[in-house]
Amino acid sequence: MANHVESIREPLVHGNKNLKTITNDVLGIMDKKPTRLWWIGFLLALSALTLGIVAVSYQIMTGIGTWGLNKTVGWAFDITNFVFWVGIGHAGTLISAILFLFRQKWRTSINRSAEAMTIFAVMCAGMFPIIHMGRPWMAYWMFPYPNTRGPLWINFRSPLAWDVFAISTYLIISAVFWYIGMIPDLATVRDRAKTRVKKAIFGFLSFGWSGSFKTWHRYETVYGLLAGLAAPLVVSVHTIVSFDFATSAIPGWHTTTFPPYFVAGAVFSGFAMVLTLLLIARKTLRLEDYITVKHIENMTKVIILTGGIVTLSYATEFFMAWYSGNGYEQFVFLNRAMGPFAWAYWIMVGCNLITPQFFWFKKIRTNMLMVFILTIFINIGMWFERFVIIVTSLHRDFLPSSWAMYKPSYVEIATLIGSFGLFFTLFMLFIRYMPIISIGEVKSVLQFKGRSGGKK
Amino acid sequence: MKKYFVVSFDNEYDLVDATQDFRDNGFNILDAFTPYAVHGLDKAMGLKPSRLGKICFGFALIGLTIGLYGQYWISAVNWPINIGGKPWNSMPGFLPIAFETTVLFAGLGTVFTLLWRTGVLPGRQPISFAPDVTDDRFVVVLTEELSSFKSKKAEAISMSHHAVEWHEKLESE
Amino acid sequence: MMVLGVLAFFLGLYLDPTRTWSNVLLSGYFLTGIGFCGIMMVAIHYVSNAGWDVAIRRVPEAMYSVLPIGFGVMALLYFGMHDIYEWSHADVVAEDPILSGKSAWLNPTGFMFRMAIYFVFWIWVGGKIITKSQAMDLGENPAQTSSPTGLSAFWLYIGGIMFVFSSFDWIMSLEPHWYSTIFGLYNFSGMFTSGLAFIMIVLILLRRNGLFKETVKIDHLYELARYLFGFTTFWVYIWFSQHMLIWYANIPEETVYYIKRHVGVFGSLTVVNILLNWFVPFSILLFRKTKRNEKSLLIVASLVLVGRWVDLYMMIFPSNFETPVFGIIEIIIFVGSLSAMVWVFIKAFNRKNPIPQNDPYLSESLHLHT
């Protein structure tokens, strides 16, 4: 890594920290009693989760006839949620792996929480297809294994089978990456633990990490390798999710740009969600010195970039629908903009195309309240994007006699709320019981006063 | 009997310089203990580049082979089924899963090798020569046969590099 | 060589106009890509606030001067449009309902008009970025470095959109019935790899001449090699996405594109294309040792440039030819335009100090250590 840092660069961490204060600031959160704000958030999330559990139990017992699906619209709400949550997850891996490969040091303050978010989001995502199977207790049939049914193997030509592999690999590798990154910090927690119970728990969790440099040396190599593996992995995951749609011959779904467009959209929505969460976390946990305005600004810039790619994809798709000379393709896009789901389409356009343009202005980028509001709009817009893509392409296709409408049932909405509940419950527990900032990595980018002159 | 000489610093630069100095003066460096991966310390300690990259590459090849051949064998040899008129050997359609198995094998294989090689495993107790190495201390540990250890020289080097603390320790302790 | 290229151009026009114009398009698009990549690298540098590449920045800056040449060559197509673009014949379009549906976009006037807009924007706004960036050599105030940042973001945003549509115009419309939304990104990835390869070759040659001996270290080449590694992989990702989706959906209007390219000698060339643009660079650059070795980098970069030619050849020639044509016309026109490119590049490069002066991140770049 470049070891010479120009003095005009803004420091990554504010407030004249030294190594000790970093440890105390970050781990102090775990020592204190939870604040009232935390309890409110946690209980809200927990009640949403409870609602979700009730809804999921009900629909599993009754069957997925409780959803608003019909013969024409066979995929709608749950797949929208699935794609939405997978997309949210992408920002974490992008921050931890791709920014690592691009040597963007500002990632160190935010990668831990973003990675945690990835794991929770992928868990939420995985829930939906499993429920949609109707018989979730048979979920293990998705994996190929010799069985007494033939052996009847799975169909490897199906993009849905690819999804199974992609999502489970993604979950496993992200979790490993996250945990490996956390071991040194868990050892720090162990070494400052006051009570025996805490010492024992974190002693176990930290796998006997001693800070040995011989271990560090190999560890760094592995971290680089994992980043190199996770970067194409994250791209492949949303690519494969986009294949679910793009391999079909349905107008509005079958378009070759889907893979990169979905990846960009995923990063776009993921960064919006990371910003939403981090803005809350930095405020309530007083982490302003670590997650600085500069961090927020950098993330909004990534949003401008990925928002630009999303805009370009909308433009290309619309243009190409006209250019193709294919009447069905043209109809789907006109129907999106002017048909019965036009409201959803314009919410999507408004939120995803116009919102990020505000970030061109430094005044808005540095105004935390504005950033917070705008990222929420992007979250909403990206949910609607998936809804528009999925539902509008299905509800009016080749045969007008089988056109139909779609309306989500209460059960489906409750399940969506439940998934948010799961996500936030896990996130609240995480910021309370785990080191939410990568202490070791932040320490390594801390610039010593007067020693930044490139001297080893 | 062996003797350990434990020197603590309060920043990485002194640690790297001192380690280099110790090694140039013929001391045997057992290990260093730091709160984060200090840049340039591997050179100062004379560590060879890790071979884990090769391990990772090997696991990736295994994963790729299993992914590709497994799908081919299942779909084209063991139980061929005509689905949507696609050929039995639908190679373009097998690549996504083959990629995932490659990453999965490479990732898990590398991590398990790391944990196994470094002994960082559940249930292990950490070795500790000095306190606070996971917080804000940078420690280097020298080792030598008790009889041949040049304590004076080691202390002088420690002093010249602004060490905050040093002490000696016998193997039996 | 340039004179020879012009001669071959006129001789080729006399013998086989379609083939000659296809070559002109290929060369023009190749040069445009190199020039475009030059400004893009400079703009990305400013937008991402990077420091490591200050020492090598004069190279992409000088690549900018290739863009006008690309414009000149592409503008020649005005005279050769009818020989390669089916949609430029009014009588053919009138009889074809699909083509007449597209005629609002695909018509000779619109084609030239859009080409002019693309190039004027790229050259004009791009030129401003370059001027501002080079003005630092004179000034004392390091704060000037921030000035091209906003402009760079603007250029990347608008220029990128234009790049995508330009590839629809110039390359995809060779087969006007066929369409693929990823086509622009596919060309983008190819443009980026060829630009990176060009920068690397220039740097290695200049290092051998002793000019960059002190300032450009193997670490800079290592960074570029990592980019090249990433973007050749990106290229194959886009290639695979397009190919797999068309293969899977199996819609005749789309598969016709690949059927042409998967049989006979074109079929073997498709394999060569993937080998040159991805498999060989990927396998060589996978290892740290080869990424830090000047010789292996020179080989890889040269192969990638050849690969870019093959890639463009595979996009352009199967549209109008049943079997591949390759001979003296291809070689001389391409080599002729390459020599024009190198000539302009050297002139532009020599005009400025090879190392940017007064850049606040200069010493950061000189001390790059990977």
Coordinates of N, CA and C in Angstrom, one line a residue, chain A residues 47-142:
Chain A
S47 N -41.0 -5.8 17.3 CA -42.5 -6.0 17.1 C -42.7 -6.2 15.6
A48 N -42.0 -5.5 14.8 CA -42.1 -5.8 13.3 C -41.8 -7.2 13.0
L49 N -40.7 -7.7 13.7 CA -40.3 -9.1 13.5 C -41.4 -10.1 13.9
T50 N -42.0 -9.8 15.1 CA -43.1 -10.6 15.6 C -44.2 -10.7 14.6
L51 N -44.6 -9.5 14.1 CA -45.7 -9.5 13.1 C -45.3 -10.4 11.9
G52 N -44.0 -10.3 11.5 CA -43.6 -11.1 10.3 C -43.7 -12.6 10.7
I53 N -43.3 -12.9 11.9 CA -43.3 -14.3 12.2 C -44.7 -14.9 12.2
V54 N -45.7 -14.0 12.7 CA -47.1 -14.4 12.7 C -47.5 -14.6 11.2
A55 N -47.2 -13.6 10.4 CA -47.6 -13.7 9.0 C -47.0 -14.9 8.3
V56 N -45.7 -15.2 8.5 CA -45.1 -16.3 7.8 C -45.7 -17.6 8.3
S57 N -45.9 -17.7 9.6 CA -46.5 -19.0 10.1 C -47.9 -19.2 9.5
Y58 N -48.6 -18.1 9.4 CA -50.0 -18.2 8.9 C -49.9 -18.7 7.4
Q59 N -49.0 -18.1 6.6 CA -49.0 -18.4 5.2 C -48.4 -19.8 4.9
I60 N -47.5 -20.2 5.8 CA -47.0 -21.6 5.7 C -48.1 -22.6 6.0
M61 N -48.8 -22.3 7.1 CA -49.9 -23.3 7.5 C -51.0 -23.3 6.4
T62 N -51.4 -22.1 5.9 CA -52.5 -22.0 5.0 C -52.1 -22.3 3.6
G63 N -51.0 -21.9 3.2 CA -50.5 -22.0 1.8 C -50.4 -20.6 1.2
I64 N -49.7 -20.6 0.0 CA -49.4 -19.3 -0.5 C -50.6 -18.7 -1.3
G65 N -51.7 -19.4 -1.2 CA -52.9 -18.8 -1.8 C -53.3 -17.6 -1.0
T66 N -52.7 -17.4 0.2 CA -53.0 -16.1 0.9 C -52.4 -14.9 0.3
W67 N -51.6 -15.1 -0.8 CA -51.0 -14.0 -1.5 C -51.9 -13.5 -2.5
G68 N -51.6 -12.3 -3.1 CA -52.5 -11.7 -4.1 C -52.2 -12.2 -5.5
L69 N -51.4 -13.2 -5.6 CA -51.0 -13.7 -7.0 C -52.2 -14.3 -7.7
N70 N -52.1 -14.3 -9.1 CA -53.1 -15.0 -9.9 C -52.4 -15.7 -11.0
K71 N -53.1 -16.2 -11.9 CA -52.5 -17.0 -13.0 C -51.6 -16.2 -13.9
T72 N -51.9 -15.0 -14.1 CA -51.0 -14.2 -15.0 C -49.8 -13.6 -14.2
V73 N -50.1 -13.1 -13.0 CA -49.0 -12.5 -12.3 C -48.6 -13.6 -11.2
G74 N -47.7 -14.4 -11.6 CA -47.3 -15.5 -10.7 C -46.1 -15.1 -9.8
W75 N -45.4 -14.1 -10.2 CA -44.3 -13.6 -9.4 C -44.6 -12.1 -9.1
A76 N -44.6 -11.7 -7.8 CA -44.8 -10.3 -7.6 C -44.1 -9.8 -6.4
F77 N -44.8 -9.8 -5.3 CA -44.4 -9.2 -4.1 C -43.1 -9.8 -3.5
D78 N -43.2 -11.2 -3.4 CA -42.1 -11.8 -2.6 C -40.8 -11.8 -3.4
I79 N -40.9 -11.9 -4.8 CA -39.7 -11.8 -5.6 C -39.1 -10.4 -5.6
T80 N -40.0 -9.4 -5.6 CA -39.6 -8.0 -5.4 C -38.8 -7.9 -4.1
N81 N -39.3 -8.4 -3.0 CA -38.6 -8.3 -1.8 C -37.3 -9.0 -1.8
F82 N -37.3 -10.2 -2.5 CA -36.1 -11.0 -2.6 C -35.0 -10.2 -3.3
V83 N -35.3 -9.6 -4.4 CA -34.3 -8.9 -5.2 C -33.9 -7.6 -4.5
F84 N -34.9 -7.0 -3.8 CA -34.6 -5.8 -3.0 C -33.5 -6.1 -2.0
W85 N -33.8 -7.1 -1.2 CA -32.9 -7.4 -0.1 C -31.5 -7.9 -0.6
V86 N -31.5 -8.7 -1.6 CA -30.2 -9.1 -2.1 C -29.4 -7.9 -2.6
G87 N -30.1 -7.0 -3.2 CA -29.5 -5.7 -3.6 C -28.9 -5.0 -2.5
I88 N -29.7 -4.8 -1.4 CA -29.2 -4.1 -0.2 C -27.8 -4.7 0.2
G89 N -27.8 -6.0 0.2 CA -26.6 -6.7 0.7 C -25.3 -6.3 -0.1
H90 N -25.5 -5.9 -1.3 CA -24.3 -5.7 -2.2 C -23.4 -4.6 -1.7
A91 N -23.9 -3.6 -1.1 CA -23.0 -2.5 -0.7 C -21.9 -2.9 0.3
G92 N -22.3 -3.9 1.2 CA -21.3 -4.3 2.2 C -20.1 -4.9 1.5
T93 N -20.4 -5.8 0.6 CA -19.2 -6.5 0.0 C -18.5 -5.5 -0.9
L94 N -19.2 -4.6 -1.5 CA -18.5 -3.6 -2.3 C -17.5 -2.8 -1.5
I95 N -18.0 -2.4 -0.3 CA -17.2 -1.6 0.6 C -16.0 -2.4 1.1
S96 N -16.3 -3.7 1.5 CA -15.2 -4.4 2.1 C -14.2 -5.0 1.1
A97 N -14.7 -5.4 -0.1 CA -13.9 -6.0 -1.1 C -13.4 -5.1 -2.2
I98 N -14.3 -4.5 -2.9 CA -13.9 -3.7 -4.1 C -13.2 -2.5 -3.7
L99 N -13.7 -1.8 -2.7 CA -12.9 -0.6 -2.2 C -11.6 -1.0 -1.6
F100 N -11.5 -2.2 -1.1 CA -10.2 -2.6 -0.6 C -9.2 -2.8 -1.8
L101 N -9.7 -3.4 -2.8 CA -8.9 -3.6 -4.0 C -8.5 -2.3 -4.6
F102 N -9.3 -1.3 -4.6 CA -9.0 0.0 -5.1 C -8.3 0.9 -4.1
R103 N -7.9 0.3 -3.0 CA -7.1 0.9 -1.9 C -7.7 2.2 -1.4
Q104 N -9.0 2.2 -1.3 CA -9.8 3.3 -0.7 C -9.8 3.2 0.8
K105 N -8.9 4.0 1.5 CA -8.8 3.7 2.9 C -9.9 4.2 3.7
W106 N -10.8 5.1 3.2 CA -11.9 5.5 4.0 C -12.9 4.4 4.3
R107 N -12.7 3.3 3.6 CA -13.7 2.2 3.9 C -13.5 1.6 5.3
T108 N -12.4 1.9 5.9 CA -12.1 1.2 7.2 C -13.1 1.5 8.3
S109 N -13.7 2.7 8.3 CA -14.6 3.0 9.4 C -15.9 2.4 9.2
I110 N -16.3 2.0 7.9 CA -17.6 1.6 7.7 C -17.8 0.2 7.2
N111 N -16.6 -0.5 7.0 CA -16.8 -1.8 6.3 C -17.4 -2.8 7.3
R112 N -17.1 -2.8 8.6 CA -17.6 -3.8 9.5 C -19.2 -3.7 9.5
S113 N -19.7 -2.5 9.7 CA -21.2 -2.5 9.8 C -21.8 -2.8 8.5
A114 N -21.2 -2.3 7.4 CA -21.7 -2.6 6.1 C -21.8 -4.1 5.8
E115 N -20.7 -4.8 6.2 CA -20.7 -6.2 6.0 C -21.7 -6.9 6.8
A116 N -21.9 -6.5 8.1 CA -23.0 -7.1 8.9 C -24.3 -6.9 8.2
M117 N -24.5 -5.7 7.7 CA -25.7 -5.4 6.9 C -25.9 -6.4 5.8
T118 N -24.8 -6.7 5.1 CA -24.9 -7.6 4.0 C -25.5 -8.9 4.4
I119 N -24.9 -9.4 5.5 CA -25.3 -10.8 6.0 C -26.8 -10.8 6.4
F120 N -27.2 -9.7 7.1 CA -28.6 -9.7 7.5 C -29.5 -9.5 6.3
A121 N -29.1 -8.7 5.4 CA -30.0 -8.5 4.2 C -30.1 -9.8 3.4
V122 N -29.0 -10.6 3.3 CA -29.1 -11.8 2.5 C -30.0 -12.8 3.2
M123 N -29.9 -12.8 4.6 CA -30.8 -13.7 5.3 C -32.3 -13.3 5.0
C124 N -32.6 -12.0 5.0 CA -33.9 -11.6 4.7 C -34.3 -12.0 3.3
A125 N -33.4 -11.8 2.4 CA -33.7 -12.2 1.0 C -34.0 -13.7 0.9
G126 N -33.1 -14.5 1.5 CA -33.3 -15.9 1.3 C -34.6 -16.4 1.8
M127 N -35.2 -15.7 2.8 CA -36.5 -16.1 3.4 C -37.6 -16.2 2.3
F128 N -37.6 -15.3 1.4 CA -38.7 -15.1 0.5 C -38.9 -16.3 -0.5
P129 N -37.8 -16.7 -1.2 CA -38.0 -17.8 -2.1 C -38.3 -19.1 -1.3
I130 N -37.8 -19.2 -0.1 CA -38.1 -20.4 0.6 C -39.6 -20.5 1.0
I131 N -40.1 -19.3 1.4 CA -41.6 -19.4 1.7 C -42.4 -19.7 0.4
H132 N -41.9 -19.1 -0.7 CA -42.6 -19.2 -2.0 C -42.6 -20.7 -2.4
M133 N -41.7 -21.5 -2.0 CA -41.8 -22.9 -2.3 C -43.0 -23.6 -1.9
G134 N -43.7 -23.0 -0.9 CA -44.9 -23.6 -0.5 C -44.7 -24.7 0.6
R135 N -43.7 -25.5 0.4 CA -43.3 -26.5 1.4 C -41.9 -26.3 1.8
P136 N -41.7 -25.3 2.6 CA -40.3 -24.9 3.0 C -39.6 -26.0 3.7
W137 N -40.3 -27.0 4.3 CA -39.5 -28.1 4.9 C -38.8 -29.0 3.9
M138 N -39.1 -28.8 2.7 CA -38.5 -29.6 1.6 C -37.4 -28.8 1.0
A139 N -37.0 -27.7 1.6 CA -36.0 -26.7 0.9 C -34.7 -27.4 0.6
Y140 N -34.4 -28.5 1.3 CA -33.1 -29.1 1.0 C -33.1 -29.8 -0.4
W141 N -34.3 -29.9 -1.0 CA -34.4 -30.5 -2.3 C -33.7 -29.7 -3.4
M142 N -33.4 -28.4 -3.0 CA -32.7 -27.5 -3.9 C -31.3 -27.9 -4.2

